[in-house]
């Protein structure tokens, strides 16, 4: 891990959801810091209705949520709510529903890799404003100027996440090159407290793999996808779309933030 003396850190690029003040981790700047248990460990997740997932997570995430592709880059995300700013799988106590998958994007917090504009490298950073980060830690980041096992484990986790993130980009490029994506939208019908239906509302426009296009691939192209290890992830994604109804039903039972159920 690179060491960056306080006040001499490189300029970082990129903004990442959840992170308010990411700083390159170093014993000089963070030698007295570490983490502690907090009352709401996933409170930061409560306002995220969609969370990025890597291709290696599709199978696990697909058992819990719709896995869709969004934006020009067709970034895969697990849908955890249908309203902006509301995660339906994090309770008021700041804990996630244990019956559902928790993406690695969330589990790595408060650590993250960031790009160094000066040297084209990745640096391990910590969110200095993360609620679990403290100068009175139960688990320190450093001991005698060296990373603790906790910190080394975080480094390895983030390295693996970065490998999977890059593999996911390659997966999306591969699927796109076969012309398998199609645009889709999903809607739901809200109900008031008396069960009366309101006007239909659009939840999202997104990209999905077309099962029809997949089935129409020539045998040799289908075999290529299989040989590249993409078929399993594709089918996991397609099956995950059955979870839209689960998320919608949760939303119908849960009032919007600060509002009555409608």
XYZ file of C-alpha atoms in Angstrom:
262
model
C 0.000 0.000 0.000
C 1.311 3.427 -0.935
C 2.045 5.872 1.882
C 0.872 9.460 1.510
C 1.997 11.993 4.156
C -0.717 14.277 5.478
C -1.190 17.292 3.262
C 0.874 15.772 0.442
C -1.652 13.335 -1.003
C -2.233 13.178 -4.754
C -5.258 14.679 -6.455
C -7.984 12.084 -6.746
C -10.538 11.713 -9.501
C -14.043 10.316 -9.549
C -17.030 10.440 -7.235
C -18.452 7.294 -5.682
C -21.839 6.819 -4.070
C -21.793 6.863 -0.223
C -18.319 8.438 0.083
C -18.242 12.007 1.381
C -14.544 12.603 2.053
C -12.309 9.806 0.668
C -8.646 10.225 1.585
C -5.650 8.073 0.570
C -5.027 5.892 3.607
C -1.627 6.382 5.245
C -0.071 5.951 8.706
C 0.991 9.609 8.647
C -2.524 10.925 8.147
C -4.564 8.146 9.737
C -2.246 6.435 12.187
C -4.578 7.036 15.144
C -7.773 6.090 13.304
C -9.758 2.918 12.915
C -13.323 1.696 13.087
C -15.849 1.090 15.839
C -19.260 -0.540 16.077
C -22.089 1.877 15.424
C -25.811 1.662 16.048
C -26.778 1.889 12.369
C -23.983 0.191 10.405
C -25.798 0.443 7.059
C -27.492 3.773 7.605
C -25.536 5.137 4.625
C -27.323 2.599 2.390
C -30.830 3.663 3.356
C -31.094 6.292 0.605
C -29.708 4.133 -2.228
C -32.447 2.476 -4.264
C -29.992 0.848 -6.698
C -26.498 -0.469 -6.003
C -23.844 -1.526 -8.544
C -23.012 -5.237 -8.707
C -20.243 -7.126 -10.475
C -20.816 -9.981 -12.880
C -19.533 -12.502 -10.335
C -22.426 -11.464 -8.047
C -25.241 -11.883 -10.564
C -26.211 -15.344 -9.332
C -26.429 -14.284 -5.668
C -28.010 -10.900 -6.323
C -30.532 -12.396 -8.736
C -32.039 -14.459 -5.928
C -32.957 -11.204 -4.146
C -33.377 -8.298 -6.585
C -33.842 -7.364 -10.235
C -30.395 -6.977 -11.790
C -30.624 -4.434 -14.601
C -28.263 -2.365 -16.748
C -28.462 1.438 -16.631
C -26.970 4.440 -18.372
C -24.857 4.770 -21.492
C -22.266 2.420 -20.002
C -24.948 -0.165 -19.178
C -23.738 -0.443 -15.584
C -25.312 -3.450 -13.829
C -27.171 -2.585 -10.629
C -29.271 -4.439 -8.079
C -32.625 -2.686 -7.653
C -33.333 -2.281 -3.932
C -36.189 0.201 -4.161
C -38.448 1.923 -6.693
C -38.402 5.429 -5.215
C -35.432 7.738 -5.457
C -33.772 7.940 -2.037
C -35.427 4.880 -0.491
C -33.859 1.455 0.003
C -36.556 -1.083 0.864
C -34.123 -3.638 2.278
C -32.573 -1.514 5.061
C -34.608 -1.142 8.216
C -35.065 1.831 10.513
C -32.341 0.307 12.709
C -29.774 0.767 9.917
C -29.369 -2.959 9.304
C -30.067 -4.847 6.103
C -32.628 -7.610 5.801
C -30.529 -10.706 6.483
C -32.571 -12.800 4.048
C -31.289 -10.799 1.091
C -27.902 -10.412 -0.559
C -25.642 -7.492 0.359
C -23.524 -6.380 -2.634
C -19.745 -6.152 -2.366
C -20.002 -2.477 -3.356
C -21.626 -1.924 0.048
C -19.496 -4.356 2.041
C -16.222 -2.631 1.140
C -17.305 0.654 2.768
C -15.603 2.794 4.184
C -12.739 1.730 1.896
C -12.497 2.344 -1.835
C -9.872 2.533 -4.548
C -9.474 5.930 -6.214
C -7.499 7.048 -9.248
C -4.381 9.172 -8.840
C -4.350 11.739 -11.652
C -0.587 12.182 -11.379
C 0.582 8.597 -11.824
C -2.309 6.563 -13.287
C -2.458 4.246 -10.275
C -5.072 3.193 -7.779
C -4.833 4.199 -4.137
C -6.706 2.689 -1.212
C -8.814 5.405 0.354
C -11.005 5.620 3.428
C -14.037 7.821 3.854
C -12.854 10.108 6.628
C -16.480 11.043 7.327
C -17.694 7.464 7.509
C -19.749 7.111 10.719
C -17.717 4.087 11.833
C -14.342 5.832 11.344
C -13.019 7.241 14.607
C -9.911 8.332 16.516
C -11.015 6.057 19.359
C -11.179 2.814 17.418
C -12.032 -0.684 18.514
C -10.090 -1.923 15.470
C -7.197 0.343 14.361
C -6.021 0.849 10.787
C -2.346 0.811 11.810
C -0.137 -0.517 14.585
C 3.445 0.720 14.873
C 3.085 2.393 11.508
C 2.087 -0.822 9.742
C -1.327 -1.842 8.420
C -3.235 -4.160 10.740
C -4.766 -7.427 9.577
C -8.066 -5.563 9.271
C -6.511 -3.050 6.871
C -4.670 -5.715 4.866
C -7.910 -7.668 4.524
C -9.613 -4.485 3.294
C -6.849 -3.983 0.735
C -7.310 -7.517 -0.592
C -11.092 -7.127 -0.683
C -10.811 -3.896 -2.664
C -8.251 -5.447 -5.027
C -10.625 -8.319 -5.749
C -13.511 -5.884 -6.178
C -11.451 -3.937 -8.705
C -10.674 -7.133 -10.637
C -14.354 -8.025 -10.702
C -15.306 -4.485 -11.714
C -13.031 -4.709 -14.734
C -14.337 -8.187 -15.573
C -17.849 -6.737 -15.454
C -16.930 -4.010 -17.947
C -15.597 -6.705 -20.283
C -18.769 -8.757 -19.824
C -20.959 -5.787 -20.756
C -18.808 -5.050 -23.831
C -19.056 -8.691 -24.882
C -22.842 -8.855 -24.545
C -23.188 -5.503 -26.307
C -20.996 -6.691 -29.189
C -23.488 -9.533 -29.805
C -26.351 -7.017 -29.980
C -28.229 -8.682 -27.126
C -29.349 -5.630 -25.159
C -32.819 -4.152 -25.495
C -34.445 -1.212 -23.749
C -37.208 -1.968 -21.271
C -39.366 -0.075 -18.812
C -41.255 -1.123 -15.694
C -44.364 0.462 -14.164
C -46.487 0.013 -11.076
C -49.933 1.065 -9.939
C -49.997 2.761 -6.506
C -52.892 2.277 -4.095
C -54.136 4.558 -1.339
C -55.022 3.494 2.209
C -58.466 2.397 1.032
C -57.043 0.191 -1.688
C -58.039 2.545 -4.482
C -55.680 2.474 -7.446
C -53.973 5.633 -8.606
C -52.542 6.425 -12.050
C -49.811 4.090 -13.277
C -46.293 5.312 -12.551
C -43.075 4.496 -14.379
C -40.346 3.084 -12.141
C -37.448 2.887 -14.538
C -36.181 2.703 -18.100
C -33.293 0.281 -18.346
C -31.323 -2.139 -20.495
C -31.810 -5.898 -20.326
C -30.599 -8.900 -22.281
C -33.243 -9.958 -24.791
C -34.051 -13.617 -24.368
C -35.445 -13.617 -27.896
C -32.205 -12.258 -29.355
C -30.223 -14.724 -27.275
C -32.261 -17.653 -28.591
C -31.804 -16.432 -32.158
C -28.010 -16.462 -31.970
C -26.297 -18.881 -34.340
C -25.037 -21.989 -32.563
C -21.382 -20.963 -32.925
C -22.029 -17.516 -31.388
C -23.965 -19.049 -28.498
C -21.075 -21.466 -27.947
C -18.635 -18.542 -27.877
C -20.650 -16.881 -25.129
C -20.701 -20.139 -23.228
C -16.953 -20.609 -23.641
C -16.408 -17.057 -22.355
C -18.365 -17.883 -19.198
C -21.058 -15.312 -19.956
C -24.104 -17.548 -20.319
C -24.576 -18.241 -16.595
C -24.530 -14.530 -15.746
C -26.908 -13.745 -18.619
C -29.496 -16.262 -17.447
C -29.118 -15.099 -13.836
C -29.886 -11.558 -15.013
C -32.913 -12.678 -17.038
C -34.328 -14.681 -14.116
C -33.695 -11.775 -11.728
C -36.278 -9.670 -13.552
C -38.959 -11.830 -11.940
C -38.071 -9.996 -8.710
C -39.653 -6.737 -9.913
C -42.917 -7.830 -8.332
C -41.179 -8.492 -4.999
C -39.718 -4.984 -4.922
C -42.990 -3.381 -6.010
C -44.959 -5.218 -3.316
C -42.462 -4.038 -0.695
C -42.878 -0.489 -1.952
C -46.667 -0.719 -1.716
C -46.323 -1.730 1.937
C -43.772 1.001 2.728
C -44.553 4.735 2.812
C -42.264 7.046 0.880
C -39.792 8.892 3.133
C -41.754 11.423 5.163
C -45.044 10.622 3.438
C -48.063 8.389 4.036
C -48.452 5.285 1.900
C -50.143 6.174 -1.364
